[in-house]
Amino acid sequence: MYKTSLRTLKMSISNFLTMFLLIEVVACDFRYGPDGLNMNYYFMSCPFVEPVVQNIVNNALQNDPTLAAGLIRMHFHDCFIEGCDGSVLIESTKDNKAEKDSPGNLSLRGFEVIDGIKEELERRCPGVVSCADIVALAARDAVSFAGGPVYDIPKGRKDGRRSKIEDTINLPFPTFNASQLITSFARRGLSPQEMVALSGAHTLGVATCGSFKNRLSQVDPTLDSEFSKTLSKTCSSGDKAEQPFDATRNDFDNVYYNGLLRKNGVLTTDQTLFTSPQTRNIVYAYAMNQAMFFFDFQRAMVKMGLIDVKQGSNGEVRQNCRIIN
Ligand code: HEM
Ligand SMILES: *[C@@H]1O[C@H](CO)[C@@H](O)[C@H](O)[C@H]1NC(C)=O
Ligand SMILES: *[C@@H]1O[C@H](CO)[C@@H](O)[C@H](O)[C@H]1NC(C)=O
């Protein structure tokens, strides 16, 4: 009698454990880390969010492939200031100068693409999808459009209510040395290796002369002498003249890192990744192995996308991405 009930008890404990494990397995799919974000956040409330975003991004990039760079950079600037909360999209008002109006905004691009996505999603599921999630998804889709890794990201960010010009002082400057870069990324929980992988986003797009002319005033031993002439030639057209970061500005690849090996980095912060003993092995590895770069990049992007995300009443779902509700 006693033995049977013990066995029954054991069995029900083990059943209970199995059940619990199953629940955990299912739940894991629906949760992501302590932030309460998850892969299926809009599964019930806006099931077509991902194809809608991807379609609009693809159409925009087919018209103008250079916008992929703009969308990826927008997500970076959003996350590094006040967390990934869509604050980068806010317009200044008469009482508030927003992040966008900082000199550090330097040529951010792609805002109309975000507006287009928001309009379509407001038609389909009003008040549901945050601008912060739209920016994160658009960046993800831009990476794959340009030939980079394809990956899933957790969703469920809320939009912030603060966007102040003075906060942009917290963006890394293009004149930083490796230690300063490492510190800046460490403040957001990102490792030196993740910093180097994320810098690989400079495989896309351009820098304007104003961002690198500091390297041309005297001989810079970390800058190839031929490439120095190229940069000077670009700058002869003024501070707004554009210099591609690598030889394939619309292709997401590891050509950027190979350029660093030849001292063809554009910004001080690009070249310093290879000059500095703290990070040079990582640059070398990514230059030799594109698959390794892709793998690390996608993981680092997911992590960057979780910086200080707003939840519940700490945020809102903006109706218009440019205006706080
Ligand atoms: C490591 C620290 C970083 C610094 C100092 C930095 C700085 C800059 C600067 C100065 C420009 C050129 C702006 C201009 O002159 O118009 C630029 C462009 C760009 N940055 Fe970064 N960046 C950094 C990291 C990142 C990260 C982490 C990403 C994305 C994951 C990113 C994505 C881009 C892209 C795609 C462009 C080209 C934009 C375009 O063509 O419109 N950058 N960055
Ligand atoms: C960036 O800021 C400048 C002023 O510093 C402003 O003229 C420009 O319109 C801003 N760019 C964007 C995309 O808002
Ligand atoms: C990097 O810059 C900081 C601040 O200017 C300076 O204190 C530090 O010595 C520099 N590190 C290297 C390795 O040059």
CSV table of C-alpha atoms and ligand atoms in Angstrom, one decimal:
chain,number,residue,atom,x,y,z
A,1,MET,CA,0.0,0.0,0.0
A,2,TYR,CA,2.6,2.4,1.2
A,3,LYS,CA,5.0,1.2,-1.6
A,4,THR,CA,2.4,1.7,-4.3
A,5,SER,CA,1.5,5.2,-3.2
A,6,LEU,CA,5.2,6.1,-3.1
A,7,ARG,CA,5.5,4.8,-6.7
A,8,THR,CA,2.5,6.8,-7.7
A,9,LEU,CA,3.9,9.8,-6.0
A,10,LYS,CA,7.3,9.3,-7.8
A,11,MET,CA,5.4,8.8,-11.1
A,12,SER,CA,3.4,11.9,-10.7
A,13,ILE,CA,6.5,13.9,-9.7
A,14,SER,CA,8.2,12.6,-12.9
A,15,ASN,CA,5.1,13.4,-14.9
A,16,PHE,CA,5.0,16.8,-13.4
A,17,LEU,CA,8.7,17.4,-14.2
A,18,THR,CA,8.2,16.2,-17.8
A,19,MET,CA,5.2,18.5,-18.2
A,20,PHE,CA,7.2,21.3,-16.6
A,21,LEU,CA,10.1,20.7,-19.0
A,22,LEU,CA,7.7,20.7,-22.0
A,23,ILE,CA,6.2,24.0,-20.9
A,24,GLU,CA,9.7,25.4,-20.5
A,25,VAL,CA,10.6,24.3,-24.0
A,26,VAL,CA,7.5,25.9,-25.5
A,27,ALA,CA,7.9,29.0,-23.3
A,28,CYS,CA,11.5,29.5,-24.3
A,29,ASP,CA,10.3,29.9,-27.8
A,30,PHE,CA,8.1,32.8,-26.7
A,31,ARG,CA,10.5,34.5,-24.4
A,32,TYR,CA,13.9,36.1,-24.9
A,33,GLY,CA,16.0,36.9,-22.0
A,34,PRO,CA,14.9,39.1,-19.0
A,35,ASP,CA,13.6,41.8,-21.3
A,36,GLY,CA,10.3,40.2,-22.0
A,37,LEU,CA,10.9,40.4,-25.7
A,38,ASN,CA,10.3,37.3,-27.8
A,39,MET,CA,10.4,36.0,-31.3
A,40,ASN,CA,6.6,35.7,-31.7
A,41,TYR,CA,5.5,38.9,-29.9
A,42,TYR,CA,3.1,39.9,-32.7
A,43,PHE,CA,2.0,36.3,-33.5
A,44,MET,CA,-1.6,37.1,-32.4
A,45,SER,CA,-1.8,40.9,-32.6
A,46,CYS,CA,-0.1,41.6,-36.0
A,47,PRO,CA,0.8,38.3,-37.7
A,48,PHE,CA,2.0,39.8,-40.9
A,49,VAL,CA,4.4,42.4,-39.4
A,50,GLU,CA,7.6,40.7,-40.7
A,51,PRO,CA,6.5,40.2,-44.4
A,52,VAL,CA,5.1,43.7,-44.5
A,53,VAL,CA,8.4,45.2,-43.2
A,54,GLN,CA,10.5,43.1,-45.5
A,55,ASN,CA,8.4,43.9,-48.6
A,56,ILE,CA,8.6,47.7,-48.0
A,57,VAL,CA,12.4,47.5,-47.2
A,58,ASN,CA,13.1,45.4,-50.3
A,59,ASN,CA,11.1,47.8,-52.6
A,60,ALA,CA,12.9,50.8,-51.2
A,61,LEU,CA,16.3,49.2,-51.5
A,62,GLN,CA,15.6,48.0,-55.0
A,63,ASN,CA,15.1,51.7,-55.9
A,64,ASP,CA,18.1,52.8,-53.8
A,65,PRO,CA,20.5,50.2,-52.6
A,66,THR,CA,22.5,52.8,-50.6
A,67,LEU,CA,19.6,53.1,-48.2
A,68,ALA,CA,20.6,49.7,-46.6
A,69,ALA,CA,23.5,51.5,-44.9
A,70,GLY,CA,21.1,54.2,-43.7
A,71,LEU,CA,18.7,51.8,-42.1
A,72,ILE,CA,21.4,49.8,-40.3
A,73,ARG,CA,23.1,52.9,-38.9
A,74,MET,CA,19.7,54.2,-37.7
A,75,HIS,CA,19.3,51.2,-35.5
A,76,PHE,CA,22.8,51.7,-34.1
A,77,HIS,CA,22.2,55.3,-33.3
A,78,ASP,CA,18.8,54.5,-31.8
A,79,CYS,CA,20.1,51.8,-29.5
A,80,PHE,CA,23.2,53.7,-28.3
A,81,ILE,CA,21.2,56.7,-27.2
A,82,GLU,CA,18.5,56.0,-24.6
A,83,GLY,CA,18.2,52.3,-25.6
A,84,CYS,CA,16.5,50.9,-28.7
A,85,ASP,CA,13.3,52.9,-28.3
A,86,GLY,CA,12.8,54.8,-31.5
A,87,SER,CA,14.1,58.0,-30.0
A,88,VAL,CA,16.3,58.6,-33.1
A,89,LEU,CA,13.1,59.2,-35.2
A,90,ILE,CA,11.6,62.0,-33.1
A,91,GLU,CA,11.4,65.5,-34.7
A,92,SER,CA,12.4,68.5,-32.7
A,93,THR,CA,9.6,70.8,-31.4
A,94,LYS,CA,9.7,74.4,-30.3
A,95,ASP,CA,10.4,73.2,-26.7
A,96,ASN,CA,12.7,70.3,-27.4
A,97,LYS,CA,15.7,69.8,-29.6
A,98,ALA,CA,15.8,66.1,-30.5
A,99,GLU,CA,18.7,63.7,-31.2
A,100,LYS,CA,18.1,64.1,-34.9
A,101,ASP,CA,19.3,67.7,-34.8
A,102,SER,CA,22.7,66.9,-33.3
A,103,PRO,CA,25.8,67.2,-35.5
A,104,GLY,CA,26.3,63.6,-34.5
A,105,ASN,CA,23.3,62.7,-36.6
A,106,LEU,CA,25.6,63.2,-39.6
A,107,SER,CA,23.6,62.3,-42.6
A,108,LEU,CA,21.2,59.7,-41.0
A,109,ARG,CA,19.0,58.4,-43.8
A,110,GLY,CA,16.0,56.2,-44.4
A,111,PHE,CA,13.4,58.0,-42.3
A,112,GLU,CA,10.8,57.9,-45.1
A,113,VAL,CA,11.2,54.1,-45.3
A,114,ILE,CA,10.3,53.8,-41.6
A,115,ASP,CA,7.3,56.2,-42.1
A,116,GLY,CA,6.1,54.0,-45.0
A,117,ILE,CA,6.2,50.8,-42.9
A,118,LYS,CA,4.5,52.5,-40.0
A,119,GLU,CA,1.6,53.8,-42.2
A,120,GLU,CA,1.0,50.3,-43.6
A,121,LEU,CA,1.1,48.7,-40.2
A,122,GLU,CA,-1.2,51.2,-38.7
A,123,ARG,CA,-3.7,50.3,-41.5
A,124,ARG,CA,-3.4,46.6,-40.7
A,125,CYS,CA,-3.1,46.6,-36.9
A,126,PRO,CA,-3.5,50.1,-35.4
A,127,GLY,CA,-1.5,50.9,-32.3
A,128,VAL,CA,0.3,47.6,-32.1
A,129,VAL,CA,3.8,47.7,-33.6
A,130,SER,CA,6.3,50.0,-32.0
A,131,CYS,CA,8.6,52.3,-34.1
A,132,ALA,CA,11.6,50.8,-32.2
A,133,ASP,CA,10.7,47.3,-33.5
A,134,ILE,CA,10.2,48.7,-37.0
A,135,VAL,CA,13.7,50.2,-36.9
A,136,ALA,CA,15.2,46.9,-35.6
A,137,LEU,CA,13.4,44.8,-38.3
A,138,ALA,CA,14.2,47.2,-41.1
A,139,ALA,CA,17.9,47.0,-40.1
A,140,ARG,CA,17.8,43.2,-40.0
A,141,ASP,CA,16.1,43.1,-43.5
A,142,ALA,CA,18.6,45.6,-44.9
A,143,VAL,CA,21.5,43.3,-43.8
A,144,SER,CA,20.0,40.4,-45.6
A,145,PHE,CA,19.1,42.4,-48.7
A,146,ALA,CA,22.7,43.5,-49.0
A,147,GLY,CA,23.9,39.9,-48.9
A,148,GLY,CA,24.6,39.6,-45.2
A,149,PRO,CA,23.4,37.0,-42.7
A,150,VAL,CA,19.7,36.1,-42.4
A,151,TYR,CA,18.5,35.9,-38.8
A,152,ASP,CA,15.5,36.2,-36.5
A,153,ILE,CA,15.3,39.0,-33.8
A,154,PRO,CA,13.2,39.2,-30.7
A,155,LYS,CA,10.4,41.8,-30.8
A,156,GLY,CA,8.3,43.7,-28.2
A,157,ARG,CA,10.2,46.9,-27.7
A,158,LYS,CA,8.2,50.0,-26.7
A,159,ASP,CA,8.8,53.5,-27.9
A,160,GLY,CA,10.5,56.0,-25.6
A,161,ARG,CA,9.2,59.5,-24.8
A,162,ARG,CA,12.6,61.2,-24.6
A,163,SER,CA,14.8,62.4,-27.4
A,164,LYS,CA,17.3,65.1,-26.5
A,165,ILE,CA,20.1,66.6,-28.6
A,166,GLU,CA,22.5,66.6,-25.6
A,167,ASP,CA,22.2,62.8,-25.2
A,168,THR,CA,24.0,62.2,-28.5
A,169,ILE,CA,27.3,63.1,-26.8
A,170,ASN,CA,27.2,59.4,-25.9
A,171,LEU,CA,27.8,58.2,-29.4
A,172,PRO,CA,31.4,57.1,-30.1
A,173,PHE,CA,33.4,59.7,-32.0
A,174,PRO,CA,35.2,58.7,-35.2
A,175,THR,CA,38.5,59.9,-33.7
A,176,PHE,CA,38.3,57.5,-30.7
A,177,ASN,CA,41.2,55.1,-30.1
A,178,ALA,CA,40.6,51.4,-29.4
A,179,SER,CA,40.4,51.7,-25.6
A,180,GLN,CA,37.8,54.4,-25.9
A,181,LEU,CA,35.8,52.3,-28.4
A,182,ILE,CA,36.0,49.3,-26.1
A,183,THR,CA,34.8,51.4,-23.1
A,184,SER,CA,32.0,53.0,-25.1
A,185,PHE,CA,30.7,49.5,-26.2
A,186,ALA,CA,31.3,48.0,-22.7
A,187,ARG,CA,29.0,50.6,-21.2
A,188,ARG,CA,26.2,48.9,-23.3
A,189,GLY,CA,27.3,45.4,-22.3
A,190,LEU,CA,29.1,44.7,-25.6
A,191,SER,CA,32.5,43.0,-25.7
A,192,PRO,CA,35.5,44.1,-27.7
A,193,GLN,CA,34.9,41.3,-30.1
A,194,GLU,CA,31.2,42.4,-30.5
A,195,MET,CA,32.5,45.9,-31.1
A,196,VAL,CA,34.7,44.8,-33.9
A,197,ALA,CA,32.0,42.7,-35.4
A,198,LEU,CA,29.5,45.5,-35.3
A,199,SER,CA,32.0,47.9,-36.8
A,200,GLY,CA,31.8,45.6,-39.8
A,201,ALA,CA,28.6,47.4,-40.7
A,202,HIS,CA,31.0,49.8,-42.3
A,203,THR,CA,31.1,47.2,-45.1
A,204,LEU,CA,28.1,49.3,-46.3
A,205,GLY,CA,27.9,53.0,-47.1
A,206,VAL,CA,30.0,56.1,-47.0
A,207,ALA,CA,31.6,58.6,-44.6
A,208,THR,CA,31.8,62.3,-45.4
A,209,CYS,CA,35.1,64.1,-45.5
A,210,GLY,CA,34.3,65.9,-42.3
A,211,SER,CA,34.4,62.6,-40.4
A,212,PHE,CA,38.0,61.7,-41.5
A,213,LYS,CA,39.8,64.8,-42.5
A,214,ASN,CA,41.5,64.8,-39.1
A,215,ARG,CA,43.8,62.1,-40.6
A,216,LEU,CA,45.0,64.2,-43.5
A,217,SER,CA,46.5,67.2,-41.7
A,218,GLN,CA,49.8,65.3,-41.0
A,219,VAL,CA,51.3,62.1,-42.2
A,220,ASP,CA,49.4,59.2,-40.5
A,221,PRO,CA,51.6,56.1,-40.3
A,222,THR,CA,48.5,53.9,-40.0
A,223,LEU,CA,47.2,55.2,-43.4
A,224,ASP,CA,48.4,53.8,-46.7
A,225,SER,CA,50.1,56.6,-48.7
A,226,GLU,CA,48.2,55.8,-51.9
A,227,PHE,CA,44.9,55.6,-50.0
A,228,SER,CA,45.7,58.9,-48.3
A,229,LYS,CA,45.7,60.5,-51.8
A,230,THR,CA,42.3,59.0,-52.5
A,231,LEU,CA,40.9,60.5,-49.3
A,232,SER,CA,42.5,63.9,-50.0
A,233,LYS,CA,41.0,63.8,-53.5
A,234,THR,CA,37.5,63.2,-52.0
A,235,CYS,CA,38.0,66.0,-49.5
A,236,SER,CA,39.0,68.4,-52.3
A,237,SER,CA,35.2,68.5,-53.0
A,238,GLY,CA,34.5,69.7,-49.5
A,239,ASP,CA,33.4,68.4,-46.1
A,240,LYS,CA,30.2,66.8,-47.4
A,241,ALA,CA,32.0,64.8,-50.1
A,242,GLU,CA,31.5,61.1,-49.7
A,243,GLN,CA,34.0,58.3,-49.4
A,244,PRO,CA,32.9,54.7,-49.5
A,245,PHE,CA,34.1,52.7,-46.5
A,246,ASP,CA,35.2,49.8,-48.8
A,247,ALA,CA,35.4,48.8,-52.4
A,248,THR,CA,32.0,47.2,-52.4
A,249,ARG,CA,29.8,49.8,-50.7
A,250,ASN,CA,26.4,48.1,-51.3
A,251,ASP,CA,27.5,44.5,-50.6
A,252,PHE,CA,27.5,43.1,-47.1
A,253,ASP,CA,30.8,41.2,-47.1
A,254,ASN,CA,34.2,41.1,-45.3
A,255,VAL,CA,36.0,43.4,-47.8
A,256,TYR,CA,36.0,46.1,-45.1
A,257,TYR,CA,38.3,44.0,-42.9
A,258,ASN,CA,40.6,43.2,-45.8
A,259,GLY,CA,40.9,46.9,-46.4
A,260,LEU,CA,42.0,47.4,-42.8
A,261,LEU,CA,44.8,44.9,-43.4
A,262,ARG,CA,46.1,47.1,-46.2
A,263,LYS,CA,45.8,50.3,-44.1
A,264,ASN,CA,42.8,51.4,-46.2
A,265,GLY,CA,40.5,52.2,-43.3
A,266,VAL,CA,38.6,55.4,-43.7
A,267,LEU,CA,37.9,56.6,-40.2
A,268,THR,CA,40.4,56.7,-37.4
A,269,THR,CA,38.1,54.3,-35.6
A,270,ASP,CA,38.2,51.9,-38.5
A,271,GLN,CA,41.9,51.6,-38.9
A,272,THR,CA,42.6,51.5,-35.1
A,273,LEU,CA,40.8,48.2,-35.0
A,274,PHE,CA,43.7,46.7,-36.9
A,275,THR,CA,46.5,48.9,-35.4
A,276,SER,CA,45.6,48.2,-31.8
A,277,PRO,CA,46.9,44.9,-30.3
A,278,GLN,CA,43.6,44.7,-28.4
A,279,THR,CA,41.6,44.0,-31.5
A,280,ARG,CA,43.8,43.2,-34.4
A,281,ASN,CA,43.5,39.4,-34.2
A,282,ILE,CA,39.7,39.7,-34.5
A,283,VAL,CA,40.1,41.9,-37.6
A,284,TYR,CA,42.5,39.4,-39.0
A,285,ALA,CA,40.1,36.5,-38.3
A,286,TYR,CA,37.1,38.3,-40.0
A,287,ALA,CA,39.2,39.2,-43.0
A,288,MET,CA,40.2,35.6,-43.4
A,289,ASN,CA,36.8,34.0,-42.6
A,290,GLN,CA,33.6,35.7,-43.8
A,291,ALA,CA,31.4,33.0,-42.3
A,292,MET,CA,32.8,33.8,-38.8
A,293,PHE,CA,32.2,37.5,-39.3
A,294,PHE,CA,28.5,36.8,-40.4
A,295,PHE,CA,28.0,34.5,-37.4
A,296,ASP,CA,29.4,37.0,-34.9
A,297,PHE,CA,27.7,40.0,-36.5
A,298,GLN,CA,24.2,38.6,-36.3
A,299,ARG,CA,24.6,37.6,-32.7
A,300,ALA,CA,26.0,41.1,-31.9
A,301,MET,CA,23.1,42.8,-33.7
A,302,VAL,CA,20.6,40.8,-31.7
A,303,LYS,CA,22.4,41.8,-28.5
A,304,MET,CA,22.7,45.5,-29.6
A,305,GLY,CA,19.0,45.4,-30.3
A,306,LEU,CA,18.3,44.6,-26.6
A,307,ILE,CA,20.1,47.6,-25.1
A,308,ASP,CA,17.8,49.3,-22.5
A,309,VAL,CA,14.6,48.3,-24.2
A,310,LYS,CA,11.4,49.9,-22.8
A,311,GLN,CA,8.6,47.7,-21.5
A,312,GLY,CA,5.1,48.3,-20.4
A,313,SER,CA,4.3,51.8,-19.0
A,314,ASN,CA,8.0,52.8,-19.5
A,315,GLY,CA,7.1,53.2,-23.2
A,316,GLU,CA,4.3,53.5,-25.7
A,317,VAL,CA,3.5,52.5,-29.3
A,318,ARG,CA,3.7,55.8,-31.2
A,319,GLN,CA,1.1,56.5,-33.8
A,320,ASN,CA,3.5,58.6,-35.9
A,321,CYS,CA,7.2,57.6,-35.5
A,322,ARG,CA,8.3,61.3,-35.6
A,323,ILE,CA,6.0,62.5,-32.8
A,324,ILE,CA,5.6,61.4,-29.2
A,325,ASN,CA,1.9,60.4,-28.6
B,1,HEM,C1,32.6,51.8,-33.6
B,1,HEM,C2,32.1,53.0,-33.5
B,1,HEM,C3,31.5,53.7,-34.7
B,1,HEM,C4,31.9,54.9,-35.1
B,1,HEM,C5,32.9,55.9,-34.4
B,1,HEM,C6,31.1,55.2,-36.3
B,1,HEM,C7,31.1,56.4,-37.0
B,1,HEM,C8,30.6,56.6,-38.2
B,1,HEM,C9,30.8,57.8,-39.0
B,1,HEM,C10,31.5,59.0,-38.6
B,1,HEM,C11,30.1,57.6,-40.2
B,1,HEM,C12,30.0,58.5,-41.3
B,1,HEM,C13,29.0,59.6,-41.1
B,1,HEM,C14,29.2,60.7,-42.2
B,1,HEM,O1,30.3,61.2,-42.3
B,1,HEM,O2,28.2,61.0,-42.8
B,1,HEM,C15,29.5,56.3,-40.1
B,1,HEM,C16,28.7,55.7,-41.1
B,1,HEM,C17,28.1,54.5,-41.0
B,1,HEM,N1,28.0,53.7,-39.8
B,1,HEM,FE1,29.2,53.9,-38.2
B,1,HEM,N2,30.3,54.1,-36.5
B,1,HEM,C18,30.5,53.2,-35.6
B,1,HEM,C19,29.9,52.0,-35.5
B,1,HEM,C20,28.8,51.6,-36.3
B,1,HEM,C21,27.9,50.5,-36.0
B,1,HEM,C22,28.0,49.6,-34.7
B,1,HEM,C23,27.1,50.4,-37.0
B,1,HEM,C24,25.9,49.5,-37.2
B,1,HEM,C25,25.8,48.3,-36.7
B,1,HEM,C26,27.5,51.4,-38.0
B,1,HEM,C27,26.9,51.6,-39.2
B,1,HEM,C28,27.3,52.6,-40.1
B,1,HEM,C29,26.8,52.7,-41.5
B,1,HEM,C30,26.0,51.6,-42.2
B,1,HEM,C31,27.4,53.8,-42.0
B,1,HEM,C32,27.2,54.4,-43.5
B,1,HEM,C33,26.0,55.3,-43.5
B,1,HEM,C34,25.5,55.7,-44.9
B,1,HEM,O3,26.2,55.4,-45.9
B,1,HEM,O4,24.5,56.4,-44.9
B,1,HEM,N3,28.5,52.2,-37.5
B,1,HEM,N4,29.8,55.7,-38.9
B,2,LIG,C1,21.0,66.7,-38.6
B,2,LIG,O1,21.2,67.9,-37.9
B,2,LIG,C2,21.4,69.0,-38.7
B,2,LIG,C3,21.8,70.2,-37.8
B,2,LIG,O2,22.9,69.9,-37.1
B,2,LIG,C4,20.1,69.3,-39.5
B,2,LIG,O3,20.3,70.4,-40.3
B,2,LIG,C5,19.7,68.1,-40.3
B,2,LIG,O4,18.5,68.2,-40.9
B,2,LIG,C6,19.7,66.8,-39.4
B,2,LIG,N1,19.4,65.6,-40.2
B,2,LIG,C7,18.3,64.9,-40.1
B,2,LIG,C8,18.3,63.7,-40.9
B,2,LIG,O5,17.4,65.2,-39.4
B,3,LIG,C1,43.2,56.6,-25.8
B,3,LIG,O1,42.7,57.9,-25.5
B,3,LIG,C2,42.6,58.2,-24.1
B,3,LIG,C3,41.8,59.5,-24.0
B,3,LIG,O2,42.4,60.5,-24.8
B,3,LIG,C4,44.0,58.2,-23.5
B,3,LIG,O3,43.9,58.5,-22.2
B,3,LIG,C5,44.6,56.9,-23.8
B,3,LIG,O4,46.0,56.9,-23.3
B,3,LIG,C6,44.6,56.5,-25.3
B,3,LIG,N1,45.1,55.1,-25.4
B,3,LIG,C7,46.0,54.8,-26.3
B,3,LIG,C8,46.3,53.3,-26.3
B,3,LIG,O5,46.4,55.6,-27.1
